[in-house]
Amino acid sequence: MRYVLVFAKTPHAKTPYDRWLAGSGIEPIILTTTEFAAGYAHLPHVHAFDDYDTNQLVEKTALGLARAHAVEAVFARAEADVVRAAQLRDLLDLPGQRTPSALAFRDKVVMKDHLAGGAVEIPAYRLLDSAYTAVEFIAEHGYPVVIKPVSESGSLGANIIRDETELNAYLARPWRGTSQIETFVPGQMYHVDGLVVNGEVVFVHPFRYLNDCLSFRADAWMGSLPLAPQDPAYDRLVKAAKTVLAELPTPAHTAFHAELWITPDDRVVFCEVASRTGGGMVSAVVRHAFGIDLDKEWLYAECGLPATLGTPAYQPAGGMWIPPTTGVLEHLPSGGEPDCVREVSLSGKAGQEFHGGVKSGLYLAGYVVAGDTEDEVAVNMDKVLAWFSEHVRWRPAESAGGTL
C-alpha cells in the first residue's frame, strides 16, 4: 500500500479523499479538525485536533506519520496548511510545493516583492512594522489605505482606513500579528481560479464578485459569477493571472485563486493570489459550471495519478454564501429551495449562537445557483436570498441563557 498524508481542514462530504483514491492503491492518512473528525471516522488513519490552525501537535504528528508510513506525497488545500505542508516536504525531501513557494503565495509582502516592477500593476505597499510606517506611508500616498494581515485569508483583519480618526482607532487596537499597508484600489473585484499540472495551466476561468469581500462585516451575502468568454474583461483577467503565476515560484501542481481589480479608469490591478482552491462556494461552482473538481484533480496530480479533466462543457452557474447574523439560530432552512438551486452547503445548527460574519469565505448557508445565462443566474440569486431570508429564524442571544 502507498500513502499520501492529507491535511484535511474540510468536511468529508466536501473532500472525500478515500473515494477519490479508491482503486488507485494509495491510501490517505488524514489530519483534521475535531469538528470534522466524525466524517472521516470510517478510515483507518485519522487524527483530529482542537485548535487545528495553531496546534503544533499537528506538525509533530504529521512528521511521525509521514516517516512511519513512508508517505509519497503531502496534500493540503487550506490556507492554514500551505506552509506547514511545505515545511514537511522540505524536511522529508518529498515532491510538491516547498517553503519559499509557499511563503510567496501566503505572505502578501513576499508575494508583492516578487511581482513589483512586473507586467501586472500592484498597489503601493509596505510591511507595517510600526505606527511610524503607517504615518509615513499615508503622508506619501494619502488616504484611503488598506491595512491587512500578511498571511490571513478571507479578508480577516482587513481594514480600510479613510481618515486620521479611523487610523487612530486601528492603531489603538491593531491586528495581533504582522500586517502590511497598501494604497486603496477602487473598482470591481474579480477572482480567477484554475489548476496547474506539470507546470502548465490546464484550467483557468475568471469570475466577477457580487457585493465585496468585506460584505460579511455587515452580515451581507456575497458570491460570484463566471464571466462569459465574450466578456471584455475575460481575456485581460486570464492573461494577468497567468502572468502572476509566471512571475511567482509557482509549484508544478497546484490549484490557484487570484484576486484582481478592474479600476474605473480601466486598469487591471493585482490584489493577491493563493496556491489553493477558492473559499466560499467557488470550488462547487467550478464543479457545476465546468464539470471539474479542482480539489480532486489537484490531489491526483500530487499523487502522480492521471487527470480526469476531460473537455469542460460550460453551464452558467454562480455561487452565493450567506454569513450568520448576531443571535441564536432557531431554524436553518433545509429543503424546499427554489428550483434553480443545484447544491446546498449548511454549516450551522439550530440552537447555535453566532456573532455575525467572521471572514468572507465562511458562511452559514452556501448555494450553487443555475440559470440559462449569467444574467438569469444573478436574478435567481436574488430569489434564493429572498427565500432564505423568509425561512431562516433567529432570536436574540439574551433569551438563550448564554453562549452555547
Tab-separated table of C-alpha atoms in Angstrom, residues 21-389:
chain	number	residue	atom	x	y	z
A	21	LEU	CA	-8.370	7.495	-4.359
A	22	ALA	CA	-10.426	4.276	-4.471
A	23	GLY	CA	-8.750	1.693	-6.694
A	24	SER	CA	-5.525	3.696	-7.006
A	25	GLY	CA	-3.513	1.703	-4.447
A	26	ILE	CA	-2.980	4.928	-2.477
A	27	GLU	CA	-4.447	5.334	0.998
A	28	PRO	CA	-4.942	8.749	2.648
A	29	ILE	CA	-3.644	9.454	6.149
A	30	ILE	CA	-5.920	12.187	7.475
A	31	LEU	CA	-5.091	15.026	9.863
A	32	THR	CA	-8.215	17.063	10.519
A	33	THR	CA	-10.102	19.221	12.976
A	34	THR	CA	-12.096	17.821	15.868
A	35	GLU	CA	-15.172	19.292	14.189
A	36	PHE	CA	-14.729	17.206	11.031
A	37	ALA	CA	-13.330	14.017	12.569
A	38	ALA	CA	-16.607	12.082	12.549
A	39	GLY	CA	-16.883	12.354	8.770
A	40	TYR	CA	-13.547	10.601	8.324
A	41	ALA	CA	-14.036	8.108	11.152
A	42	HIS	CA	-14.558	5.162	8.777
A	43	LEU	CA	-10.953	5.479	7.546
A	44	PRO	CA	-8.094	3.578	9.222
A	45	HIS	CA	-5.743	6.547	9.687
A	46	VAL	CA	-7.478	9.629	11.099
A	47	HIS	CA	-6.019	12.057	13.637
A	48	ALA	CA	-8.095	15.007	14.895
A	49	PHE	CA	-7.005	18.147	16.759
A	50	ASP	CA	-8.572	21.003	18.677
A	51	ASP	CA	-7.360	24.485	17.690
A	52	TYR	CA	-6.210	22.958	14.422
A	53	ASP	CA	-4.785	26.099	12.804
A	54	THR	CA	-2.342	26.847	15.624
A	55	ASN	CA	-1.900	23.487	17.359
A	56	GLN	CA	1.689	22.462	16.715
A	57	LEU	CA	0.903	18.862	17.575
A	58	VAL	CA	-0.473	18.763	14.037
A	59	GLU	CA	3.063	19.185	12.664
A	60	LYS	CA	4.604	16.785	15.177
A	61	THR	CA	2.027	14.105	14.407
A	62	ALA	CA	2.345	14.664	10.664
A	63	LEU	CA	6.087	14.154	10.781
A	64	GLY	CA	5.775	10.932	12.777
A	65	LEU	CA	3.089	9.538	10.485
A	66	ALA	CA	4.908	10.528	7.323
A	67	ARG	CA	8.018	8.714	8.471
A	68	ALA	CA	6.177	5.661	9.821
A	69	HIS	CA	4.234	5.138	6.598
A	70	ALA	CA	6.870	6.383	4.147
A	71	VAL	CA	4.345	8.691	2.537
A	72	GLU	CA	4.956	9.539	-1.101
A	73	ALA	CA	3.104	12.854	-1.151
A	74	VAL	CA	1.619	15.536	1.087
A	75	PHE	CA	-1.651	17.249	0.165
A	76	ALA	CA	-3.006	20.443	1.726
A	77	ARG	CA	-5.856	22.534	0.298
A	78	ALA	CA	-6.458	25.043	3.131
A	79	GLU	CA	-4.640	28.327	3.636
A	80	ALA	CA	-3.691	27.372	7.198
A	81	ASP	CA	-1.886	24.276	5.914
A	82	VAL	CA	0.082	25.697	2.985
A	83	VAL	CA	3.286	26.480	4.892
A	84	ARG	CA	3.160	23.526	7.329
A	85	ALA	CA	2.795	21.138	4.376
A	86	ALA	CA	5.669	22.782	2.515
A	87	GLN	CA	7.929	22.593	5.575
A	88	LEU	CA	7.150	18.888	5.919
A	89	ARG	CA	8.061	18.296	2.264
A	90	ASP	CA	11.324	20.174	2.841
A	91	LEU	CA	12.161	18.053	5.857
A	92	LEU	CA	11.429	14.730	4.158
A	93	ASP	CA	12.521	15.757	0.641
A	94	LEU	CA	9.096	14.993	-0.810
A	95	PRO	CA	7.782	16.334	-4.117
A	96	GLY	CA	5.462	19.327	-4.190
A	97	GLN	CA	5.437	22.936	-3.072
A	98	ARG	CA	8.401	23.902	-0.891
A	99	THR	CA	8.640	26.643	1.702
A	100	PRO	CA	9.908	29.547	-0.496
A	101	SER	CA	6.998	28.970	-2.865
A	102	ALA	CA	4.509	28.599	-0.009
A	103	LEU	CA	5.635	31.891	1.537
A	104	ALA	CA	5.346	33.664	-1.815
A	105	PHE	CA	1.703	32.588	-2.034
A	106	ARG	CA	0.951	33.061	1.669
A	107	ASP	CA	2.783	36.223	2.769
A	108	LYS	CA	1.368	39.249	0.956
A	109	VAL	CA	4.575	41.260	1.298
A	110	VAL	CA	6.791	38.469	-0.041
A	111	MET	CA	4.208	37.980	-2.798
A	112	LYS	CA	4.298	41.619	-3.879
A	113	ASP	CA	8.089	41.714	-3.611
A	114	HIS	CA	8.139	39.037	-6.333
A	115	LEU	CA	5.696	40.983	-8.509
A	116	ALA	CA	6.992	44.529	-8.008
A	117	GLY	CA	8.075	46.053	-11.297
A	118	GLY	CA	6.491	43.244	-13.303
A	119	ALA	CA	3.909	43.260	-16.049
A	120	VAL	CA	0.874	43.348	-13.741
A	121	GLU	CA	0.227	46.516	-11.748
A	122	ILE	CA	0.227	46.195	-7.956
A	123	PRO	CA	-0.736	48.776	-5.304
A	124	ALA	CA	1.985	50.651	-3.463
A	125	TYR	CA	2.685	48.677	-0.277
A	126	ARG	CA	4.936	48.346	2.761
A	127	LEU	CA	5.379	45.984	5.640
A	128	LEU	CA	3.672	47.651	8.583
A	129	ASP	CA	6.346	47.267	11.226
A	130	SER	CA	5.247	50.230	13.384
A	131	ALA	CA	2.854	53.161	13.605
A	132	TYR	CA	5.652	55.342	12.218
A	133	THR	CA	5.499	53.377	8.975
A	134	ALA	CA	1.746	53.911	8.708
A	135	VAL	CA	2.086	57.673	9.226
A	136	GLU	CA	4.920	57.944	6.683
A	137	PHE	CA	3.120	55.783	4.113
A	138	ILE	CA	-0.051	57.868	4.368
A	139	ALA	CA	1.954	61.095	4.148
A	140	GLU	CA	3.391	59.814	0.863
A	141	HIS	CA	0.286	58.216	-0.669
A	142	GLY	CA	-2.678	59.812	1.104
A	143	TYR	CA	-5.964	58.284	2.211
A	144	PRO	CA	-7.626	55.846	1.840
A	145	VAL	CA	-5.291	52.961	2.581
A	146	VAL	CA	-5.831	49.306	3.424
A	147	ILE	CA	-4.173	47.596	6.381
A	148	LYS	CA	-4.402	43.822	6.462
A	149	PRO	CA	-2.540	40.842	7.903
A	150	VAL	CA	0.191	39.487	5.661
A	151	SER	CA	-0.944	35.869	5.931
A	152	GLU	CA	-4.670	35.622	6.602
A	153	SER	CA	-7.403	34.659	4.142
A	154	GLY	CA	-10.997	35.686	3.574
A	155	SER	CA	-10.311	39.391	4.322
A	156	LEU	CA	-9.866	38.508	8.001
A	157	GLY	CA	-8.415	41.502	9.836
A	158	ALA	CA	-8.544	43.779	6.764
A	159	ASN	CA	-9.307	47.459	7.421
A	160	ILE	CA	-9.985	50.311	5.024
A	161	ILE	CA	-8.590	53.468	6.630
A	162	ARG	CA	-10.185	56.615	5.215
A	163	ASP	CA	-9.011	59.337	7.586
A	164	GLU	CA	-6.991	60.064	10.704
A	165	THR	CA	-9.849	59.134	13.027
A	166	GLU	CA	-10.006	55.645	11.527
A	167	LEU	CA	-6.207	55.375	11.619
A	168	ASN	CA	-6.181	56.251	15.314
A	169	ALA	CA	-8.906	53.692	16.004
A	170	TYR	CA	-6.909	50.997	14.218
A	171	LEU	CA	-3.607	51.862	15.902
A	172	ALA	CA	-5.285	51.723	19.314
A	173	ARG	CA	-6.276	48.099	18.615
A	174	PRO	CA	-4.016	46.778	15.849
A	175	TRP	CA	-4.041	43.275	14.418
A	176	ARG	CA	-2.128	40.863	16.654
A	177	GLY	CA	0.431	39.786	14.134
A	178	THR	CA	2.323	41.034	11.109
A	179	SER	CA	0.451	43.394	8.783
A	180	GLN	CA	1.028	45.348	5.614
A	181	ILE	CA	-0.283	48.708	4.430
A	182	GLU	CA	-1.175	49.434	0.818
A	183	THR	CA	-2.973	52.028	-1.257
A	184	PHE	CA	-6.719	51.529	-1.670
A	185	VAL	CA	-7.756	50.432	-5.159
A	186	PRO	CA	-11.285	51.347	-6.285
A	187	GLY	CA	-13.181	49.283	-8.821
A	188	GLN	CA	-14.822	45.946	-9.488
A	189	MET	CA	-13.066	42.950	-7.956
A	190	TYR	CA	-12.736	39.653	-9.802
A	191	HIS	CA	-11.254	36.304	-8.935
A	192	VAL	CA	-9.520	33.939	-11.313
A	193	ASP	CA	-9.431	30.278	-10.387
A	194	GLY	CA	-7.654	27.412	-12.029
A	195	LEU	CA	-5.331	24.454	-11.933
A	196	VAL	CA	-1.650	23.969	-12.748
A	197	VAL	CA	-0.442	20.451	-13.608
A	198	ASN	CA	3.150	19.678	-14.586
A	199	GLY	CA	3.882	23.400	-14.716
A	200	GLU	CA	1.086	24.155	-17.208
A	201	VAL	CA	-2.170	25.985	-16.581
A	202	VAL	CA	-4.675	23.299	-17.607
A	203	PHE	CA	-7.784	25.163	-16.473
A	204	VAL	CA	-8.432	28.844	-15.806
A	205	HIS	CA	-11.560	30.984	-15.580
A	206	PRO	CA	-12.359	34.483	-14.269
A	207	PHE	CA	-15.330	35.314	-12.031
A	208	ARG	CA	-16.998	38.573	-11.025
A	209	TYR	CA	-17.595	39.103	-7.312
A	210	LEU	CA	-21.088	40.120	-6.253
A	211	ASN	CA	-21.053	42.509	-3.302
A	212	ASP	CA	-17.478	42.679	-1.974
A	213	CYS	CA	-15.058	40.778	0.212
A	214	LEU	CA	-15.990	42.788	3.312
A	215	SER	CA	-19.747	42.241	2.956
A	216	PHE	CA	-19.668	39.708	5.783
A	217	ARG	CA	-18.994	42.527	8.271
A	218	ALA	CA	-22.470	43.861	7.589
A	219	ASP	CA	-23.856	40.302	7.721
A	220	ALA	CA	-24.482	40.657	3.976
A	221	TRP	CA	-24.155	37.813	1.498
A	222	MET	CA	-21.522	37.646	-1.177
A	223	GLY	CA	-20.977	35.477	-4.199
A	224	SER	CA	-19.512	35.309	-7.660
A	225	LEU	CA	-20.416	34.563	-11.259
A	226	PRO	CA	-18.212	33.115	-14.016
A	227	LEU	CA	-17.561	35.565	-16.821
A	228	ALA	CA	-18.755	34.557	-20.270
A	229	PRO	CA	-15.782	34.119	-22.659
A	230	GLN	CA	-17.035	37.054	-24.744
A	231	ASP	CA	-16.959	39.392	-21.735
A	232	PRO	CA	-14.485	42.247	-22.420
A	233	ALA	CA	-12.676	41.544	-19.130
A	234	TYR	CA	-12.276	37.802	-19.706
A	235	ASP	CA	-9.016	37.692	-21.691
A	236	ARG	CA	-7.423	40.524	-19.708
A	237	LEU	CA	-8.003	38.774	-16.390
A	238	VAL	CA	-6.809	35.387	-17.664
A	239	LYS	CA	-3.654	36.991	-19.057
A	240	ALA	CA	-2.985	38.840	-15.789
A	241	ALA	CA	-3.448	35.694	-13.695
A	242	LYS	CA	-1.121	33.673	-15.915
A	243	THR	CA	1.470	36.452	-15.777
A	244	VAL	CA	1.326	36.487	-11.967
A	245	LEU	CA	1.819	32.717	-11.856
A	246	ALA	CA	4.795	33.018	-14.208
A	247	GLU	CA	6.434	35.663	-12.003
A	248	LEU	CA	5.933	33.735	-8.748
A	249	PRO	CA	7.674	30.469	-7.775
A	250	THR	CA	4.543	28.518	-8.694
A	251	PRO	CA	4.697	24.802	-7.841
A	252	ALA	CA	4.416	22.206	-10.590
A	253	HIS	CA	0.993	21.113	-9.341
A	254	THR	CA	-1.443	23.478	-7.642
A	255	ALA	CA	-4.880	24.969	-7.677
A	256	PHE	CA	-4.866	28.762	-7.553
A	257	HIS	CA	-7.226	31.539	-6.529
A	258	ALA	CA	-6.196	35.037	-7.659
A	259	GLU	CA	-7.980	38.319	-6.979
A	260	LEU	CA	-7.695	41.387	-9.201
A	261	TRP	CA	-9.476	44.688	-9.683
A	262	ILE	CA	-10.505	46.484	-12.830
A	263	THR	CA	-10.487	50.151	-11.840
A	264	PRO	CA	-12.877	52.892	-13.001
A	265	ASP	CA	-10.128	54.083	-15.377
A	266	ASP	CA	-9.854	50.523	-16.788
A	267	ARG	CA	-6.592	49.307	-15.242
A	268	VAL	CA	-6.135	45.693	-14.134
A	269	VAL	CA	-4.558	45.781	-10.662
A	270	PHE	CA	-3.395	42.774	-8.667
A	271	CYS	CA	-4.765	42.157	-5.171
A	272	GLU	CA	-3.445	38.738	-4.078
A	273	VAL	CA	-3.156	35.085	-5.074
A	274	ALA	CA	-3.251	31.808	-3.157
A	275	SER	CA	-1.928	28.356	-4.062
A	276	ARG	CA	-5.203	26.641	-3.183
A	277	THR	CA	-8.791	26.411	-4.281
A	278	GLY	CA	-11.082	29.334	-3.536
A	279	GLY	CA	-13.205	29.590	-0.424
A	280	GLY	CA	-16.942	30.033	-0.139
A	281	MET	CA	-18.735	28.095	-2.874
A	282	VAL	CA	-16.071	28.677	-5.537
A	283	SER	CA	-14.992	25.044	-5.958
A	284	ALA	CA	-18.612	23.897	-6.049
A	285	VAL	CA	-19.426	26.419	-8.778
A	286	VAL	CA	-16.486	25.241	-10.871
A	287	ARG	CA	-17.732	21.684	-10.494
A	288	HIS	CA	-21.256	22.553	-11.627
A	289	ALA	CA	-20.352	25.114	-14.298
A	290	PHE	CA	-17.446	23.217	-15.875
A	291	GLY	CA	-17.671	19.631	-14.624
A	292	ILE	CA	-14.239	19.903	-12.964
A	293	ASP	CA	-13.491	19.109	-9.327
A	294	LEU	CA	-10.373	21.202	-8.755
A	295	ASP	CA	-9.512	19.565	-5.422
A	296	LYS	CA	-9.741	16.047	-6.838
A	297	GLU	CA	-7.687	16.867	-9.928
A	298	TRP	CA	-5.080	18.631	-7.803
A	299	LEU	CA	-4.863	15.611	-5.488
A	300	TYR	CA	-4.415	13.313	-8.491
A	301	ALA	CA	-1.576	15.484	-9.799
A	302	GLU	CA	0.177	15.469	-6.411
A	303	CYS	CA	-0.146	11.668	-6.249
A	304	GLY	CA	1.039	11.118	-9.819
A	305	LEU	CA	-2.356	9.820	-10.951
A	306	PRO	CA	-3.758	10.561	-14.419
A	307	ALA	CA	-6.096	13.523	-14.750
A	308	THR	CA	-9.813	13.084	-15.386
A	309	LEU	CA	-10.410	16.636	-16.600
A	310	GLY	CA	-11.923	15.897	-19.993
A	311	THR	CA	-13.211	18.830	-22.031
A	312	PRO	CA	-15.094	21.354	-19.887
A	313	ALA	CA	-18.671	21.994	-21.045
A	314	TYR	CA	-19.799	25.324	-19.625
A	315	GLN	CA	-23.200	25.691	-17.951
A	316	PRO	CA	-23.975	29.076	-16.337
A	317	ALA	CA	-23.923	28.819	-12.544
A	318	GLY	CA	-22.930	31.044	-9.667
A	319	GLY	CA	-22.135	30.683	-6.003
A	320	MET	CA	-23.521	32.623	-3.082
A	321	TRP	CA	-22.646	32.332	0.581
A	322	ILE	CA	-24.614	33.887	3.403
A	323	PRO	CA	-22.950	34.710	6.743
A	324	PRO	CA	-24.713	34.433	10.098
A	325	THR	CA	-26.153	37.413	11.877
A	326	THR	CA	-25.856	38.063	15.622
A	327	GLY	CA	-28.132	35.925	17.745
A	328	VAL	CA	-29.217	32.343	18.287
A	329	LEU	CA	-30.235	30.353	15.233
A	330	GLU	CA	-33.712	28.915	15.719
A	331	HIS	CA	-34.271	27.458	12.263
A	332	LEU	CA	-31.960	26.986	9.289
A	333	PRO	CA	-33.981	26.175	6.159
A	334	SER	CA	-33.106	22.835	4.605
A	335	GLY	CA	-35.162	21.541	1.705
A	336	GLY	CA	-37.691	23.355	-0.419
A	337	GLU	CA	-35.110	25.638	-2.035
A	338	PRO	CA	-36.023	27.324	-5.340
A	339	ASP	CA	-35.654	25.078	-8.400
A	340	CYS	CA	-32.596	26.999	-9.588
A	341	VAL	CA	-30.502	25.723	-6.642
A	342	ARG	CA	-28.076	22.954	-7.640
A	343	GLU	CA	-26.113	22.442	-4.408
A	344	VAL	CA	-26.570	23.399	-0.772
A	345	SER	CA	-23.936	23.647	1.965
A	346	LEU	CA	-25.077	24.393	5.517
A	347	SER	CA	-22.706	24.951	8.434
A	348	GLY	CA	-24.948	25.896	11.332
A	349	LYS	CA	-27.373	24.106	13.641
A	350	ALA	CA	-30.484	25.207	15.497
A	351	GLY	CA	-29.610	26.457	18.971
A	352	GLN	CA	-26.161	27.690	17.938
A	353	GLU	CA	-25.184	31.231	18.878
A	354	PHE	CA	-23.411	33.449	16.344
A	355	HIS	CA	-21.832	36.868	16.473
A	356	GLY	CA	-22.039	37.902	12.847
A	357	GLY	CA	-19.717	37.086	9.967
A	358	VAL	CA	-16.119	36.104	10.680
A	359	LYS	CA	-14.446	36.120	7.245
A	360	SER	CA	-15.545	36.237	3.637
A	361	GLY	CA	-15.103	32.540	2.856
A	362	LEU	CA	-17.033	31.277	5.895
A	363	TYR	CA	-20.798	31.074	5.765
A	364	LEU	CA	-23.948	29.832	7.436
A	365	ALA	CA	-25.522	28.734	4.156
A	366	GLY	CA	-23.985	28.368	0.710
A	367	TYR	CA	-25.758	27.749	-2.591
A	368	VAL	CA	-24.847	26.960	-6.175
A	369	VAL	CA	-27.451	28.646	-8.358
A	370	ALA	CA	-28.062	27.869	-12.041
A	371	GLY	CA	-29.699	29.663	-14.958
A	372	ASP	CA	-29.675	29.775	-18.742
A	373	THR	CA	-27.472	32.893	-18.817
A	374	GLU	CA	-25.232	34.762	-16.394
A	375	ASP	CA	-27.897	37.464	-16.063
A	376	GLU	CA	-30.523	34.865	-15.193
A	377	VAL	CA	-28.198	33.332	-12.596
A	378	ALA	CA	-27.860	36.759	-10.949
A	379	VAL	CA	-31.649	37.169	-10.872
A	380	ASN	CA	-32.029	33.669	-9.427
A	381	MET	CA	-29.547	34.502	-6.677
A	382	ASP	CA	-31.834	37.297	-5.545
A	383	LYS	CA	-34.694	34.786	-5.464
A	384	VAL	CA	-32.646	32.398	-3.331
A	385	LEU	CA	-31.697	35.185	-0.930
A	386	ALA	CA	-35.351	36.218	-0.588
A	387	TRP	CA	-36.350	32.585	0.049
A	388	PHE	CA	-33.616	32.151	2.664
A	389	SER	CA	-34.487	35.414	4.423
